[in-house]
Structures are given as C-alpha cells and as structure tokens.
Short mmCIF file of C-alpha atoms in Angstrom, two decimals:
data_model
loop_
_atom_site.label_atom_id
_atom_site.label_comp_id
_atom_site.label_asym_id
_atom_site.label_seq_id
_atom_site.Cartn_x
_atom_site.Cartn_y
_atom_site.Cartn_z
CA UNK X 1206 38.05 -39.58 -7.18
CA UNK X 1207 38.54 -36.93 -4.21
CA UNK X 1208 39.36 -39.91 -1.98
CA UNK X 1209 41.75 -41.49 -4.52
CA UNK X 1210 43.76 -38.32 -4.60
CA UNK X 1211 43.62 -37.58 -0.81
CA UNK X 1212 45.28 -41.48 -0.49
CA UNK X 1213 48.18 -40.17 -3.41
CA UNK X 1214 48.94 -37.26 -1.65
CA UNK X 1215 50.62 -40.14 1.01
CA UNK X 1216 52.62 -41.27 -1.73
CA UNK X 1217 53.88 -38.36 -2.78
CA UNK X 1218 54.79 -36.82 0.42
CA UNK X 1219 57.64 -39.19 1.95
CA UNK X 1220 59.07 -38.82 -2.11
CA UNK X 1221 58.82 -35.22 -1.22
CA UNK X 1222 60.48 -35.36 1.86
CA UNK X 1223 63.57 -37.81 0.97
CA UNK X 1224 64.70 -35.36 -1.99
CA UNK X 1225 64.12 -32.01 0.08
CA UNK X 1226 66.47 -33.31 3.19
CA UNK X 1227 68.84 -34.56 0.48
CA UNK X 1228 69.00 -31.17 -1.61
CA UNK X 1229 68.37 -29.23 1.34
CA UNK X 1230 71.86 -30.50 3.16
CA UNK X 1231 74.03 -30.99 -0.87
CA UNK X 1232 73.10 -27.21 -1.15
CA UNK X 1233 74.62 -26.43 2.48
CA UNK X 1234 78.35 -24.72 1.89
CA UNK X 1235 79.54 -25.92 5.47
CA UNK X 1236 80.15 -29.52 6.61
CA UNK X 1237 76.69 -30.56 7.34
CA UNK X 1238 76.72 -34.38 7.84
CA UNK X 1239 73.64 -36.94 7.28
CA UNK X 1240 75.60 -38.99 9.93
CA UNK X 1241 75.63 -36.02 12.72
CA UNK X 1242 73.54 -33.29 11.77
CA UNK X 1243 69.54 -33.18 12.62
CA UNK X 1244 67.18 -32.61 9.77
CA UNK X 1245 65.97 -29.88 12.09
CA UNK X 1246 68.88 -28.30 11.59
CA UNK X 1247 68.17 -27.15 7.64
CA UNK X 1248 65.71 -25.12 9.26
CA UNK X 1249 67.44 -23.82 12.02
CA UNK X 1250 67.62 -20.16 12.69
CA UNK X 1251 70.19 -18.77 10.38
CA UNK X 1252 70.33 -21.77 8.05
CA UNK X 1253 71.11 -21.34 4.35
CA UNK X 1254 67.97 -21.72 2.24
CA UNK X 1255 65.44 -21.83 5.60
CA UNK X 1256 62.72 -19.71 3.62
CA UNK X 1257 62.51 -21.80 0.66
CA UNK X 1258 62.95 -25.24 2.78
CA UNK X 1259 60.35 -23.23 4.77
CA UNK X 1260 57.75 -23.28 2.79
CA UNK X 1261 58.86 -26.76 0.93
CA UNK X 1262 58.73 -28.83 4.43
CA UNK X 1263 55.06 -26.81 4.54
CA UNK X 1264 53.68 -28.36 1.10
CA UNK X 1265 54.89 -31.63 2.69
CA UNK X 1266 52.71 -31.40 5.91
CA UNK X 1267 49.92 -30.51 3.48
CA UNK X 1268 50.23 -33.20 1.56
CA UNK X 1269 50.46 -35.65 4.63
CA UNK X 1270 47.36 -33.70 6.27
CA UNK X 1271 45.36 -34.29 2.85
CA UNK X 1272 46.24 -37.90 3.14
CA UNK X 1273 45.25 -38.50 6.88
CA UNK X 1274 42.28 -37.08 5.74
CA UNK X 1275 41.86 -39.41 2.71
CA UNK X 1276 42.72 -42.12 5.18
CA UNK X 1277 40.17 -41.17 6.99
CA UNK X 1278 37.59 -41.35 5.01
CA UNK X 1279 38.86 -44.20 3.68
CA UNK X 1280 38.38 -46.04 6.58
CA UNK X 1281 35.15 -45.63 7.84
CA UNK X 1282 34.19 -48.88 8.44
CA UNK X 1283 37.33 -50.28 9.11
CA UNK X 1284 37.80 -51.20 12.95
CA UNK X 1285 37.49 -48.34 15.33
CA UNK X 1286 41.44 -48.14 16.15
CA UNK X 1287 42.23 -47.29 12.55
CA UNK X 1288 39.86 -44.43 12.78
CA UNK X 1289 41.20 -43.12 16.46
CA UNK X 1290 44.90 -43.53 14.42
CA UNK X 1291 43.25 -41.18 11.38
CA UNK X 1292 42.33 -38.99 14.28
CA UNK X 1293 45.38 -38.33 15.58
CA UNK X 1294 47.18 -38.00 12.04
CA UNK X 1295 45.02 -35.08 11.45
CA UNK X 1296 45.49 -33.83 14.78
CA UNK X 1297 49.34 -34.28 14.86
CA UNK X 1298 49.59 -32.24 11.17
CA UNK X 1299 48.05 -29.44 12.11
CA UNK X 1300 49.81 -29.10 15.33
CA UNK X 1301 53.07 -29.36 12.39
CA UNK X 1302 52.19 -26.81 10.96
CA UNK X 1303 53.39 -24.73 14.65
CA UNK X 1304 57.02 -25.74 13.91
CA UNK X 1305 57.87 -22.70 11.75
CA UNK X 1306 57.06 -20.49 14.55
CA UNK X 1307 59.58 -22.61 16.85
CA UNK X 1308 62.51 -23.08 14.70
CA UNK X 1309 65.57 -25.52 15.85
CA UNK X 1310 68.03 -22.96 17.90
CA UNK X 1311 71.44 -23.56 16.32
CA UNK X 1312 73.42 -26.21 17.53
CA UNK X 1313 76.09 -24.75 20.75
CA UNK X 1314 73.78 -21.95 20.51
CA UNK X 1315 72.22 -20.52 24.11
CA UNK X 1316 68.27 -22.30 24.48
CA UNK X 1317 65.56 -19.89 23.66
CA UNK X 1318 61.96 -20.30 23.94
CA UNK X 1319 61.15 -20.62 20.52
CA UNK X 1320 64.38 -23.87 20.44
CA UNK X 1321 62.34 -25.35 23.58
CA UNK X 1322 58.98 -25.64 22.23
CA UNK X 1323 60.43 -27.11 18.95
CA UNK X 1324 61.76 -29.84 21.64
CA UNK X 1325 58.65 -30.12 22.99
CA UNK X 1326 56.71 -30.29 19.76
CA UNK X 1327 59.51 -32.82 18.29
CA UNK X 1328 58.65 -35.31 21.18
CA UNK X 1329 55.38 -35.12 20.76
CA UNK X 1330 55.11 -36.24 17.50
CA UNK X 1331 58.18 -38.93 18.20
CA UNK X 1332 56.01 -40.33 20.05
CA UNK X 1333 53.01 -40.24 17.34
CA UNK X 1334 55.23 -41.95 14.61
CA UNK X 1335 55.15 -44.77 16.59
CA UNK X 1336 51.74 -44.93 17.84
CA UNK X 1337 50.23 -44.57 14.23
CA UNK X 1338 51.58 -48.14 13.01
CA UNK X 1339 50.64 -49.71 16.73
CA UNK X 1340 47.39 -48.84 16.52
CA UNK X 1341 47.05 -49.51 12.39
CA UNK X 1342 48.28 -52.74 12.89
CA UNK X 1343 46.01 -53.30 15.79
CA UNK X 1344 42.97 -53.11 13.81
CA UNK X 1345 43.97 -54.15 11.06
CA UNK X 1346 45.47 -57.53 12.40
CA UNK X 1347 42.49 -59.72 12.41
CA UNK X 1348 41.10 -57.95 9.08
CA UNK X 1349 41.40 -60.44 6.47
CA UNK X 1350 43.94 -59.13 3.49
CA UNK X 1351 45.94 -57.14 6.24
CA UNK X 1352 47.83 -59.49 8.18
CA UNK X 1353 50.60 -58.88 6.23
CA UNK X 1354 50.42 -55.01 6.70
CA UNK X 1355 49.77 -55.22 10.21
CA UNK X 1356 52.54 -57.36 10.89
CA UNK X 1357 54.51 -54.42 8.97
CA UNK X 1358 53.02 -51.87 10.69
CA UNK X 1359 54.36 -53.70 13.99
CA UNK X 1360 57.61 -54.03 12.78
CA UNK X 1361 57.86 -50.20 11.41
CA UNK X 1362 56.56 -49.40 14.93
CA UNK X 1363 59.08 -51.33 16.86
CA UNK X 1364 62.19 -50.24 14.53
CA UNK X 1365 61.15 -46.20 14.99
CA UNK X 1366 60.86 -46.84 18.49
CA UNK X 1367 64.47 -48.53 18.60
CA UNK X 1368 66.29 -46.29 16.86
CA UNK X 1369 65.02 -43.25 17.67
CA UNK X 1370 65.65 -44.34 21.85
CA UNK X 1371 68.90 -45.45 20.73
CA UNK X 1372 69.81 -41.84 18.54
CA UNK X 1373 69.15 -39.93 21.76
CA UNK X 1374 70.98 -42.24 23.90
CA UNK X 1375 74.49 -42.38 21.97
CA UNK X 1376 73.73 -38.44 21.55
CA UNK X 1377 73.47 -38.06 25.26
CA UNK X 1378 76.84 -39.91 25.84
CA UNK X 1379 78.61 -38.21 23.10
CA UNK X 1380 78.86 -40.13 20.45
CA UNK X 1381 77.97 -37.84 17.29
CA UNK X 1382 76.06 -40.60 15.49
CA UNK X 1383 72.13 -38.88 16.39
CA UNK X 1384 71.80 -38.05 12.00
CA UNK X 1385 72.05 -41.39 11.09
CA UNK X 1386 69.70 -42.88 13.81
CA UNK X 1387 67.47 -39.81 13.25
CA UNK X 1388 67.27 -40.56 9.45
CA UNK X 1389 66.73 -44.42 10.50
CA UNK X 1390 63.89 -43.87 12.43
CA UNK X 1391 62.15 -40.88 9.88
CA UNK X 1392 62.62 -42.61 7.12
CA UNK X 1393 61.07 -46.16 8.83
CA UNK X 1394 58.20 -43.48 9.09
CA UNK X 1395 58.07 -42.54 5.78
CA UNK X 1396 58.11 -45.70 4.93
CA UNK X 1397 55.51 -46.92 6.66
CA UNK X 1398 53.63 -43.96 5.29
CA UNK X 1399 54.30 -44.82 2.03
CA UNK X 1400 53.19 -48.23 2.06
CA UNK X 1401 50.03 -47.42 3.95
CA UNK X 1402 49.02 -45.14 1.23
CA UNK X 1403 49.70 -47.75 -1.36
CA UNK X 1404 47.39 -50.15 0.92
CA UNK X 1405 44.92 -47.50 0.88
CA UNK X 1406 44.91 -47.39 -2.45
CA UNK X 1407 44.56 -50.71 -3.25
CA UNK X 1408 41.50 -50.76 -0.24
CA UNK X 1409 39.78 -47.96 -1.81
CA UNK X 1410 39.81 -49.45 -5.52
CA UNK X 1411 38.65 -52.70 -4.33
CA UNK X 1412 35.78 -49.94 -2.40
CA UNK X 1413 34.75 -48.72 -5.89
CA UNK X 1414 34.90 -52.40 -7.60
CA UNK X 1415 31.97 -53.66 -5.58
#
C-alpha cells in the first residue's frame, strides 16, 4: 500500500505542476508571456505571489521525491540501470529542494550569486531530465512488457534534449522564443514522469497479483 502511494505521488505531481505554472503566470498583473518568459521567473526575486508559489513548487518536489522513492523500491529487481536512474532521482530532488535559497535574479537585472547558482543548479538537473528516460529505457528495453515504454522513454529523452538545446540557442541569438521551448522540453518531462508512474503502477499491481 506504502509503495502504491509512493508510485501516485508521480501522478499527481506533473498535474500539480501544469496548473501551478498556469495560475502562477494568469495571476501575474504585468505581461508575463508562456512564449518568452521562464517558469523560473514566477519565482524570481520580487515576483508577485513568490511565497505562496514558494512553498507550492516545494509540495511538488516532495511529491516527485516520494515517487523516486516509490520507484525505487519498486524496482528492485528490475535491471541495475533502472535502479542507478532511481538513484539519481532521489539525489537530483533533494539537491531541488536548494533552489529557494538561489532564486532566478530578475530578468535585465545585474547577476548575483544567489542568480548564478540557480544557473548552475538549473543545468544540472537539464541535464538529469534527460538522463532519467536514457537510462529507463536502457533497462527496460529488453524487459519483456516494456518495449513500448522504453522506446518512449527514448523518444521523451531525445525531444527534451532537442528542445531544450534549441530554447537556449534561439535565446542566445535573440530571438525571444526560450518560454515556449522551455515549456516544450518541461512538460516532455512531465510527461514522461507521468507515464512512468502509471507504468509503475501497473508493474507494482501485477507485483502484488502473483
């Protein structure tokens, strides 16, 4: 039963996550733009409605941190790279947790420290949302009743990859298009996370059934 809810908890966070960055920018009285703006930027220093997006973005990463967890578990006996990808979930949340010490500095505004290592932190875990569904789909490949995950998990990989290069590219040249391919390449994420949790799920009741 703990398990089953752990594996929910990755449901319910990308759900969480999708209406929060919706509300969070409707509720903004200036011109903030899904198409231009970061997400980081709701929680930028000075933003309207940081402390309660604050401490909603918070009950997210504790929900996806309960799920990793659950996942886990979960897999125990699943191949060793779906473990090593569990591992770095959990490791990669609670470094998340950091990020409300290092908010976003506003945008035009001069770099501080705290802006920096929210650079630095935000790379890191670019780079972790598309390592997670390599190395799922890795193991999981050859496991029979996954091939069609893992060739998913590929895919999600590749697209995050994609459009997140291709976000910072146009934004270094420019063109004000980084929201959109920012919100292409979290949301793949979510995604992914989503339907892994649903897999889970599914993995976990099939556990209990034999």
């Amino acid at each position: 039963m703990l398990r089953k809810t752990l594996i929910c908890c990755g449901i319910a966070a990308p759900v969480l996550y999708v209406v929060t960055v919706i509300v969070g920018a409707a509720l903004r009285p200036d011109d903030y733009s899904h198409i231009v703006n970061a997400i980081s930027e709701l929680l930028s220093n000075g933003a309207p409605n940081k402390a309660i997006l604050d401490i909603i973005f918070n009950i997210y990463g504790a929900l996806l941190l309960a799920f990793a967890m659950g996942g886990y578990f979960v897999l125990k006996d699943a191949p060793r790279l779906c473990r090593i990808a569990m591992g770095i979930f959990i490791a990669i949340q609670i470094l998340s947790f950091s990020w409300g010490f290092f908010p976003m500095d506003p945008m035009g505004a001069q770099a501080t420290f705290a802006g920096t290592m929210h650079n630095i932190l935000g790379g890191i875990v670019a780079l972790v949302t598309i390592i997670l569904p390599l190395l799922m789909g890795l193991g999981l490949h050859q496991v029979d009743g996954f091939q069609n995950y893992a060739g998913y998990s590929f895919v999600a990989s590749a697209i995050i990859f994609v459009s997140g290069l291709t976000g910072v590219i146009l934004a270094s040249q420019g063109v004000h298009l980084f929201g959109l391919f920012e919100r292409i390449t979290i949301g793949s994420y979510e995604v992914w996370i989503f339907m892994t949790a649903m897999k889970l799920l599914t993995m976990q009741r099939d556990t209990l059934s034999t």
